[in-house]
XYZ file of C-alpha atoms in Angstrom:
177
model
C 3.100 13.582 14.449
C 1.781 12.931 10.904
C -0.731 10.651 10.883
C -0.843 7.707 7.668
C -4.081 6.538 6.519
C -3.952 2.881 4.703
C -6.276 1.607 1.815
C -7.663 -1.734 1.858
C -5.634 -1.725 -1.742
C -2.191 -1.492 -0.529
C -3.189 -3.133 2.683
C -4.146 -6.414 0.293
C -1.390 -5.945 -1.791
C 1.773 -5.644 1.367
C -0.868 -8.284 3.103
C -1.164 -11.370 0.691
C 3.015 -10.964 0.708
C 2.958 -10.980 4.305
C 4.810 -7.505 3.867
C 2.803 -5.117 6.329
C 5.364 -4.461 8.628
C 6.813 -2.098 5.778
C 4.081 0.263 6.810
C 6.358 0.415 9.865
C 8.543 2.532 8.061
C 6.968 5.907 7.798
C 7.705 8.240 10.389
C 4.035 9.026 11.531
C 1.503 6.977 13.062
C -0.191 4.773 10.801
C -4.008 4.716 10.635
C -6.392 1.912 8.702
C -10.054 3.229 8.757
C -12.536 0.883 10.030
C -13.910 1.076 6.576
C -10.572 0.140 4.852
C -9.613 -2.781 7.360
C -13.596 -4.646 6.559
C -12.958 -4.783 2.770
C -9.654 -6.555 3.627
C -11.198 -10.264 3.826
C -8.979 -12.490 2.137
C -6.072 -14.369 3.428
C -3.882 -14.097 4.221
C -4.261 -9.855 3.994
C -6.623 -9.943 6.692
C -4.499 -11.960 9.137
C -1.489 -9.881 8.315
C -3.265 -6.620 9.206
C -4.804 -7.284 12.075
C -1.074 -8.991 13.344
C 0.161 -5.310 12.226
C -2.609 -4.175 14.473
C -2.072 -6.217 16.999
C 1.624 -5.625 17.146
C 1.028 -1.522 17.670
C 2.136 -1.214 14.175
C -0.836 0.276 13.765
C -4.422 1.544 14.990
C -7.904 1.125 13.523
C -10.341 3.942 13.635
C -13.708 4.956 12.749
C -13.511 7.827 10.557
C -16.481 10.123 11.364
C -15.683 14.006 10.569
C -17.625 17.105 9.855
C -16.461 17.350 6.129
C -18.118 13.782 4.794
C -20.187 15.641 2.788
C -17.309 18.017 1.028
C -14.964 14.321 0.433
C -18.814 12.918 -1.499
C -19.333 16.192 -3.030
C -15.463 16.197 -4.657
C -15.229 12.446 -5.670
C -19.274 12.927 -6.848
C -21.146 10.741 -4.881
C -23.741 10.454 -2.755
C -22.859 7.757 0.592
C -19.686 7.619 2.101
C -17.686 4.663 0.363
C -13.747 4.034 1.440
C -12.708 6.577 -0.738
C -14.569 9.217 0.624
C -14.065 8.533 4.130
C -9.982 8.425 3.509
C -10.680 11.766 1.846
C -12.699 13.209 4.739
C -9.431 11.991 7.143
C -6.948 14.156 4.650
C -9.513 17.365 4.404
C -9.718 17.016 8.917
C -5.904 16.838 8.725
C -5.587 20.218 6.379
C -7.855 22.029 8.488
C -6.740 21.062 11.588
C -3.127 22.479 10.443
C -4.771 25.628 8.602
C -6.585 25.960 12.500
C -2.397 25.577 14.188
C -0.711 27.195 11.998
C 2.333 25.852 13.156
C 4.613 26.621 10.556
C 6.264 22.973 10.952
C 7.639 21.849 7.833
C 6.183 17.925 8.192
C 3.974 16.473 6.770
C 0.085 16.896 8.217
C -1.243 13.885 6.670
C -0.110 10.941 4.528
C -2.523 8.509 2.120
C -1.347 4.994 1.349
C -3.750 4.011 -1.663
C -3.303 3.130 -4.946
C -6.526 4.560 -6.580
C -5.268 6.941 -8.696
C -8.302 9.333 -8.955
C -8.433 9.851 -5.044
C -3.907 9.907 -4.579
C -4.996 13.176 -7.456
C -7.528 14.745 -5.045
C -4.993 14.045 -2.083
C -1.864 15.737 -3.402
C -3.926 18.592 -5.037
C -5.180 19.008 -1.161
C -1.086 18.937 0.174
C -1.170 15.283 1.147
C 1.625 13.524 1.033
C 0.471 10.552 -1.164
C 2.328 7.311 -2.070
C 0.654 4.008 -3.187
C 1.729 -0.191 -2.684
C 4.932 0.119 -4.349
C 6.013 3.716 -3.310
C 6.172 1.782 0.538
C 8.736 -1.420 -0.975
C 10.763 1.843 -2.222
C 10.437 3.711 0.987
C 10.959 0.584 2.990
C 13.899 -0.414 0.771
C 15.512 3.298 0.847
C 14.947 3.901 5.133
C 15.508 0.448 6.106
C 19.240 -0.590 6.352
C 18.108 -4.402 6.957
C 16.044 -3.999 3.411
C 18.456 -4.815 0.659
C 17.386 -3.664 -2.680
C 17.572 -6.623 -4.277
C 15.129 -8.187 -1.775
C 12.522 -4.561 -2.187
C 12.832 -6.267 -6.076
C 11.519 -9.389 -4.919
C 8.755 -8.432 -2.946
C 7.696 -5.885 -6.215
C 7.968 -9.056 -7.894
C 6.333 -11.074 -5.042
C 3.097 -8.285 -5.100
C 2.850 -8.036 -8.654
C 2.392 -11.586 -9.409
C -0.546 -11.768 -6.801
C -2.998 -9.669 -8.699
C -1.660 -6.153 -8.372
C -0.030 -6.339 -11.900
C 1.702 -3.744 -12.828
C 2.323 -2.317 -16.963
C 4.992 -2.821 -18.104
C 6.282 0.880 -17.586
C 5.329 0.698 -13.999
C 6.979 -2.359 -13.587
C 10.317 -1.157 -14.745
C 9.780 2.265 -12.502
C 9.219 0.851 -9.562
C 12.162 -1.681 -10.139
C 14.073 0.859 -11.380
C 13.533 3.478 -8.183
C 14.584 0.635 -6.078
């Protein structure tokens, strides 16, 4: 089963507007690393993240693998941070997949983050990557109960609560819906 790791920016973006449950539309296990959860300190994002976990929509886990040094090296840092822990999860999943070599076409690991650099690196390693607005677009395309007009309202609400899009990105996000 695919494990999908969620970064703090996406948790804050979705949680601020009460839409963390949109993460449930992914086919896989939603994992919130403890280091990411600790950075979600604003309300109502923190409470909405905790509700998602309490309802079984996600699990919270500490990320400790043998890939910490490699992840920090790739990112050019000397101490673990959220981004390196997320990348560490991707590296560990990719190594596990290569060791198992099942030949399955299902994605091994997913990553939900708005950090552009981390997204680029993770995609280069073979992870399936999306951001906050990608979660909304996916939910609109996968969930027959979430209408396109509702998804557009969610994008606008997220945009108005601090995750400001450039005009081009907003048009693309709404256009994708």
